Short mmCIF file of C-alpha atoms in Angstrom, two decimals:
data_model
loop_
_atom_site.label_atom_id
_atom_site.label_comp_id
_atom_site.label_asym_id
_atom_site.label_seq_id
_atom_site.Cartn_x
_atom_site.Cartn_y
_atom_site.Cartn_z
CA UNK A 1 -58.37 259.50 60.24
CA UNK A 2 -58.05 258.02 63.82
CA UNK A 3 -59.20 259.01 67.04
CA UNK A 4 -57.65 261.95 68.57
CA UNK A 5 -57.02 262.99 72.00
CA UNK A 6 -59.19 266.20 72.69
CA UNK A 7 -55.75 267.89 73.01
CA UNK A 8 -54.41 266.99 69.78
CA UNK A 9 -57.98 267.52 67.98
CA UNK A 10 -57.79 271.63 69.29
CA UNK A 11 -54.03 271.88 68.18
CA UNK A 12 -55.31 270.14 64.50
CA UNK A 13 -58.61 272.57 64.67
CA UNK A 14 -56.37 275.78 65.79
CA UNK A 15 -53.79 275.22 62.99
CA UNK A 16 -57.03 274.90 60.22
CA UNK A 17 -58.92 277.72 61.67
CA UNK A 18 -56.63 279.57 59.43
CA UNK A 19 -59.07 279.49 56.48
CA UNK A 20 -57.98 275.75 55.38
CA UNK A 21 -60.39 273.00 54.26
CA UNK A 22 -61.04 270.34 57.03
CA UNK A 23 -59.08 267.97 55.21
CA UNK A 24 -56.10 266.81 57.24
CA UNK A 25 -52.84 266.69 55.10
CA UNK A 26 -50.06 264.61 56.51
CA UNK A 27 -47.32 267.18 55.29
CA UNK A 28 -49.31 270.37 56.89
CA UNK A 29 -49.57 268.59 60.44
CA UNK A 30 -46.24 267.12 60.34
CA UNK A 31 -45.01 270.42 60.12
CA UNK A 32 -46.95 271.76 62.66
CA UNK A 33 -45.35 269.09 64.57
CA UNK A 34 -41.90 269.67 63.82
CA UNK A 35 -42.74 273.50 65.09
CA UNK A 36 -44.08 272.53 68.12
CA UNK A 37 -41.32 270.54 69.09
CA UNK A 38 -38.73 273.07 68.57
CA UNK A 39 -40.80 275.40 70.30
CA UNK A 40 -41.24 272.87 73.56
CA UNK A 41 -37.54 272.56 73.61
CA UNK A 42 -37.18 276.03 73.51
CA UNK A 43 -39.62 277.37 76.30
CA UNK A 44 -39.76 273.54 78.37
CA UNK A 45 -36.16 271.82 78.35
CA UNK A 46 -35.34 268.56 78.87
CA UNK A 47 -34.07 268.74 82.27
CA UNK A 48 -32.63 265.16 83.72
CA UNK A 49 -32.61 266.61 87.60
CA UNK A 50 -33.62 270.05 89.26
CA UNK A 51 -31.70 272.38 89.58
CA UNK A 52 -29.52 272.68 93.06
CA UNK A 53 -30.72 275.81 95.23
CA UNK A 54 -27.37 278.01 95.97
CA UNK A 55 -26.62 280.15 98.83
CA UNK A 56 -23.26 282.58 98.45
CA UNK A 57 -21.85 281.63 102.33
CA UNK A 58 -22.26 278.72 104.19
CA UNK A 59 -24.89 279.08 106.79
CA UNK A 60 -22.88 279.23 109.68
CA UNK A 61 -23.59 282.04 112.62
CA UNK A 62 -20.67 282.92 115.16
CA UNK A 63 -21.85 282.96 118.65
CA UNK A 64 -20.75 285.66 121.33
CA UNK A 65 -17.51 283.98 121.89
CA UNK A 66 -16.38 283.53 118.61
CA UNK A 67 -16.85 280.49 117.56
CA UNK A 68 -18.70 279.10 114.48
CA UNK A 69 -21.63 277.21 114.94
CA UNK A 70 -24.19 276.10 111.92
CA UNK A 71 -27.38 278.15 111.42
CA UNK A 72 -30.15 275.50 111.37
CA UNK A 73 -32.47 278.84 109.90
CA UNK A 74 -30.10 279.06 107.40
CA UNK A 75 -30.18 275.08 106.28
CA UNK A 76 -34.25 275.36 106.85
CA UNK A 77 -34.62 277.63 104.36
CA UNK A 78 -32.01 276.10 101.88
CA UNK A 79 -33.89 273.35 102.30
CA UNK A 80 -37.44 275.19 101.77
CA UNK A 81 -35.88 276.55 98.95
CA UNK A 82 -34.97 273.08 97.35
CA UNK A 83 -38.33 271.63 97.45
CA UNK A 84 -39.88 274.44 95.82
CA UNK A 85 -37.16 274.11 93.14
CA UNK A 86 -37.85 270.50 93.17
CA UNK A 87 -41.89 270.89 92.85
CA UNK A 88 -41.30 273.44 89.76
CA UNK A 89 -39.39 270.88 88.18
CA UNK A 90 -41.67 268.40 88.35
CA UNK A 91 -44.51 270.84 86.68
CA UNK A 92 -41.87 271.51 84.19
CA UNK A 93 -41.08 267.79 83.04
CA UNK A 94 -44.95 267.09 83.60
CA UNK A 95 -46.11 269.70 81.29
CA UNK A 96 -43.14 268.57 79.27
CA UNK A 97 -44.12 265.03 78.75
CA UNK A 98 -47.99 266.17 77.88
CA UNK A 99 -46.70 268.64 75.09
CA UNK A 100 -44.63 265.99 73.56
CA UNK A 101 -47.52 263.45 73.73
CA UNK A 102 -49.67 265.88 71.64
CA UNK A 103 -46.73 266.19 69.20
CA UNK A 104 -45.86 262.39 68.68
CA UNK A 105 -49.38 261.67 68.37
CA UNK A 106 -49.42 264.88 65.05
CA UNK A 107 -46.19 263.22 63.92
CA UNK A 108 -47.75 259.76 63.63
CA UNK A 109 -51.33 260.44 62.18
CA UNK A 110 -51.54 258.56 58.52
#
């Protein structure tokens, strides 16, 4: 058998722990591979941007006469708000990519 990643060799030595022989079948971790997947897309979709942070009104304050002025608060935190969508994204599609990597390294072991 080749040389696996210490990743893959825990997932391989997790799915035998359950009373198997050491010997790796092809079929058995295949499978396990095929799980996995459907489980990553599951709990970790593919995702092709982040999502857009929302606010219900535009940020806008009115000032003692009236009038309408923009709330740079407001567009602050928006914009807070944004890059911590943007960073959870990233550690989304990050931990993502890894999780596949372990899988298509499973699906091609001969």
């Amino acid at each position: 058998m080749t040389e696996l990643t210490s990743e893959t060799q825990a997932v391989v030595d997790a799915f035998y722990l359950r009373g198997m022989d050491k010997v790796t079948h092809d079929m058995d971790l295949f499978d396990l591979a095929t799980a996995l997947r459907v489980l990553v897309n599951s709990v970790v979709p593919e995702e092709t941007e982040a999502p857009k942070a929302v606010f219900d009104c535009e940020p806008t304050l009115k000032n003692r006469s009236g009038i309408l002025r923009h709330d740079h608060d407001a567009y602050l935190r928006r914009e807070f708000r944004q890059d911590e969508l943007d960073i959870r994204w990233e550690q989304r599609q990050q931990t993502r990519s890894m999780m596949l990597a372990t899988i298509i390294e499973l699906e091609t072991l001969k």
